[in-house]
Amino acid sequence: MMDNQRALKATALTWAWVYPFVQHAPVTIAVITGGVWSILVVTAGTYTRRNLVDYIYEFRP
C-alpha cells in the first residue's frame, strides 16, 4: 500500500512539472525550435566566416 502511494506522489510531481509544458505546447515548441535554429545559424556563421577568411588570404599576393 505504501509503494502505491509513493508511486502516485511521484506521478503527481512528474505531471505537475510536465503539465505547464503540455499546456503551453506551442510556446515550448517555438522556444526549442528557436534554440535549434540559433545554434545552426551560429555554427553556419562561424564556419562560413572561417572559409571566407581562408579564401581571402589564399589569393592575397
Short mmCIF file of N, CA and C in Angstrom, two decimals:
data_model
loop_
_atom_site.label_atom_id
_atom_site.label_comp_id
_atom_site.label_asym_id
_atom_site.label_seq_id
_atom_site.Cartn_x
_atom_site.Cartn_y
_atom_site.Cartn_z
N MET A 1 0.84 -1.20 0.00
CA MET A 1 0.00 0.00 0.00
C MET A 1 0.88 1.26 0.00
N MET A 2 1.97 1.19 0.74
CA MET A 2 2.85 2.35 0.83
C MET A 2 3.51 2.66 -0.52
N ASP A 3 3.94 1.59 -1.21
CA ASP A 3 4.58 1.77 -2.51
C ASP A 3 3.62 2.43 -3.50
N ASN A 4 2.36 2.02 -3.43
CA ASN A 4 1.35 2.57 -4.32
C ASN A 4 1.23 4.08 -4.12
N GLN A 5 1.23 4.51 -2.85
CA GLN A 5 1.09 5.93 -2.53
C GLN A 5 2.32 6.70 -3.03
N ARG A 6 3.49 6.09 -2.87
CA ARG A 6 4.72 6.74 -3.32
C ARG A 6 4.70 6.90 -4.84
N ALA A 7 4.21 5.88 -5.53
CA ALA A 7 4.12 5.93 -6.99
C ALA A 7 3.17 7.04 -7.42
N LEU A 8 2.05 7.15 -6.71
CA LEU A 8 1.08 8.20 -7.02
C LEU A 8 1.70 9.58 -6.82
N LYS A 9 2.44 9.73 -5.72
CA LYS A 9 3.06 11.02 -5.43
C LYS A 9 4.09 11.37 -6.51
N ALA A 10 4.89 10.38 -6.91
CA ALA A 10 5.89 10.59 -7.96
C ALA A 10 5.21 10.98 -9.27
N THR A 11 4.12 10.29 -9.58
CA THR A 11 3.38 10.61 -10.81
C THR A 11 2.83 12.02 -10.75
N ALA A 12 2.28 12.39 -9.60
CA ALA A 12 1.71 13.73 -9.43
C ALA A 12 2.80 14.79 -9.59
N LEU A 13 3.96 14.55 -8.98
CA LEU A 13 5.07 15.51 -9.08
C LEU A 13 5.54 15.63 -10.53
N THR A 14 5.69 14.49 -11.19
CA THR A 14 6.13 14.49 -12.59
C THR A 14 5.13 15.25 -13.45
N TRP A 15 3.84 14.97 -13.24
CA TRP A 15 2.80 15.63 -14.03
C TRP A 15 2.77 17.13 -13.74
N ALA A 16 2.97 17.49 -12.46
CA ALA A 16 2.99 18.91 -12.10
C ALA A 16 4.14 19.62 -12.81
N TRP A 17 5.25 18.91 -13.00
CA TRP A 17 6.41 19.51 -13.66
C TRP A 17 6.21 19.57 -15.18
N VAL A 18 5.54 18.52 -15.74
CA VAL A 18 5.39 18.42 -17.20
C VAL A 18 4.21 19.25 -17.71
N TYR A 19 3.16 19.35 -16.89
CA TYR A 19 1.90 19.96 -17.34
C TYR A 19 2.05 21.36 -17.95
N PRO A 20 2.82 22.28 -17.31
CA PRO A 20 2.95 23.61 -17.94
C PRO A 20 3.49 23.54 -19.37
N PHE A 21 4.43 22.61 -19.61
CA PHE A 21 4.98 22.46 -20.95
C PHE A 21 3.92 21.94 -21.92
N VAL A 22 3.08 21.02 -21.43
CA VAL A 22 1.99 20.49 -22.26
C VAL A 22 0.96 21.59 -22.53
N GLN A 23 0.66 22.36 -21.47
CA GLN A 23 -0.34 23.41 -21.57
C GLN A 23 0.10 24.47 -22.59
N HIS A 24 1.38 24.81 -22.55
CA HIS A 24 1.91 25.84 -23.45
C HIS A 24 2.75 25.18 -24.54
N ALA A 25 2.21 24.10 -25.11
CA ALA A 25 2.96 23.33 -26.11
C ALA A 25 3.47 24.20 -27.26
N PRO A 26 2.66 25.09 -27.84
CA PRO A 26 3.17 25.92 -28.95
C PRO A 26 4.38 26.75 -28.53
N VAL A 27 4.31 27.33 -27.33
CA VAL A 27 5.42 28.16 -26.84
C VAL A 27 6.67 27.30 -26.67
N THR A 28 6.49 26.12 -26.05
CA THR A 28 7.62 25.21 -25.83
C THR A 28 8.25 24.83 -27.16
N ILE A 29 7.41 24.45 -28.14
CA ILE A 29 7.92 24.05 -29.45
C ILE A 29 8.66 25.22 -30.10
N ALA A 30 8.08 26.42 -29.99
CA ALA A 30 8.71 27.60 -30.58
C ALA A 30 10.07 27.87 -29.95
N VAL A 31 10.15 27.77 -28.62
CA VAL A 31 11.42 28.02 -27.92
C VAL A 31 12.48 27.00 -28.34
N ILE A 32 12.08 25.72 -28.37
CA ILE A 32 13.03 24.66 -28.75
C ILE A 32 13.49 24.89 -30.19
N THR A 33 12.54 25.17 -31.09
CA THR A 33 12.88 25.40 -32.49
C THR A 33 13.81 26.60 -32.62
N GLY A 34 13.50 27.67 -31.88
CA GLY A 34 14.35 28.87 -31.90
C GLY A 34 15.76 28.56 -31.44
N GLY A 35 15.87 27.78 -30.38
CA GLY A 35 17.19 27.41 -29.87
C GLY A 35 17.99 26.62 -30.90
N VAL A 36 17.32 25.64 -31.52
CA VAL A 36 17.99 24.82 -32.54
C VAL A 36 18.43 25.70 -33.71
N TRP A 37 17.53 26.58 -34.15
CA TRP A 37 17.85 27.46 -35.27
C TRP A 37 19.03 28.37 -34.95
N SER A 38 19.04 28.96 -33.74
CA SER A 38 20.13 29.87 -33.39
C SER A 38 21.46 29.13 -33.37
N ILE A 39 21.46 27.89 -32.84
CA ILE A 39 22.70 27.09 -32.83
C ILE A 39 23.16 26.83 -34.27
N LEU A 40 22.20 26.47 -35.15
CA LEU A 40 22.54 26.21 -36.55
C LEU A 40 23.11 27.46 -37.21
N VAL A 41 22.47 28.61 -36.96
CA VAL A 41 22.89 29.86 -37.59
C VAL A 41 24.30 30.24 -37.11
N VAL A 42 24.54 30.13 -35.80
CA VAL A 42 25.86 30.48 -35.25
C VAL A 42 26.93 29.56 -35.84
N THR A 43 26.63 28.26 -35.88
CA THR A 43 27.59 27.29 -36.44
C THR A 43 27.88 27.62 -37.90
N ALA A 44 26.83 27.83 -38.68
CA ALA A 44 26.99 28.14 -40.10
C ALA A 44 27.77 29.45 -40.26
N GLY A 45 27.47 30.43 -39.42
CA GLY A 45 28.13 31.74 -39.49
C GLY A 45 29.62 31.63 -39.25
N THR A 46 30.01 30.94 -38.18
CA THR A 46 31.44 30.82 -37.87
C THR A 46 32.15 30.03 -38.96
N TYR A 47 31.50 28.96 -39.42
CA TYR A 47 32.09 28.12 -40.46
C TYR A 47 32.30 28.92 -41.75
N THR A 48 31.26 29.67 -42.15
CA THR A 48 31.33 30.46 -43.38
C THR A 48 32.38 31.55 -43.25
N ARG A 49 32.41 32.22 -42.10
CA ARG A 49 33.36 33.31 -41.89
C ARG A 49 34.80 32.76 -41.99
N ARG A 50 35.03 31.61 -41.36
CA ARG A 50 36.36 31.00 -41.41
C ARG A 50 36.74 30.68 -42.86
N ASN A 51 35.79 30.13 -43.61
CA ASN A 51 36.06 29.79 -45.00
C ASN A 51 36.35 31.04 -45.82
N LEU A 52 35.60 32.12 -45.57
CA LEU A 52 35.81 33.37 -46.30
C LEU A 52 37.20 33.92 -46.01
N VAL A 53 37.59 33.91 -44.73
CA VAL A 53 38.91 34.42 -44.35
C VAL A 53 40.00 33.61 -45.04
N ASP A 54 39.86 32.28 -45.01
CA ASP A 54 40.84 31.42 -45.68
C ASP A 54 40.88 31.74 -47.18
N TYR A 55 39.71 31.94 -47.76
CA TYR A 55 39.60 32.21 -49.19
C TYR A 55 40.29 33.52 -49.54
N ILE A 56 40.05 34.57 -48.70
CA ILE A 56 40.65 35.88 -48.94
C ILE A 56 42.17 35.79 -48.83
N TYR A 57 42.66 35.14 -47.76
CA TYR A 57 44.10 35.08 -47.54
C TYR A 57 44.81 34.20 -48.57
N GLU A 58 44.08 33.25 -49.14
CA GLU A 58 44.69 32.34 -50.10
C GLU A 58 45.09 33.09 -51.37
N PHE A 59 44.30 34.09 -51.76
CA PHE A 59 44.53 34.78 -53.03
C PHE A 59 45.19 36.14 -52.84
N ARG A 60 45.73 36.38 -51.65
CA ARG A 60 46.45 37.65 -51.45
C ARG A 60 47.88 37.49 -51.95
N PRO A 61 48.40 38.47 -52.64
CA PRO A 61 49.77 38.38 -53.14
C PRO A 61 50.79 38.49 -52.01
#
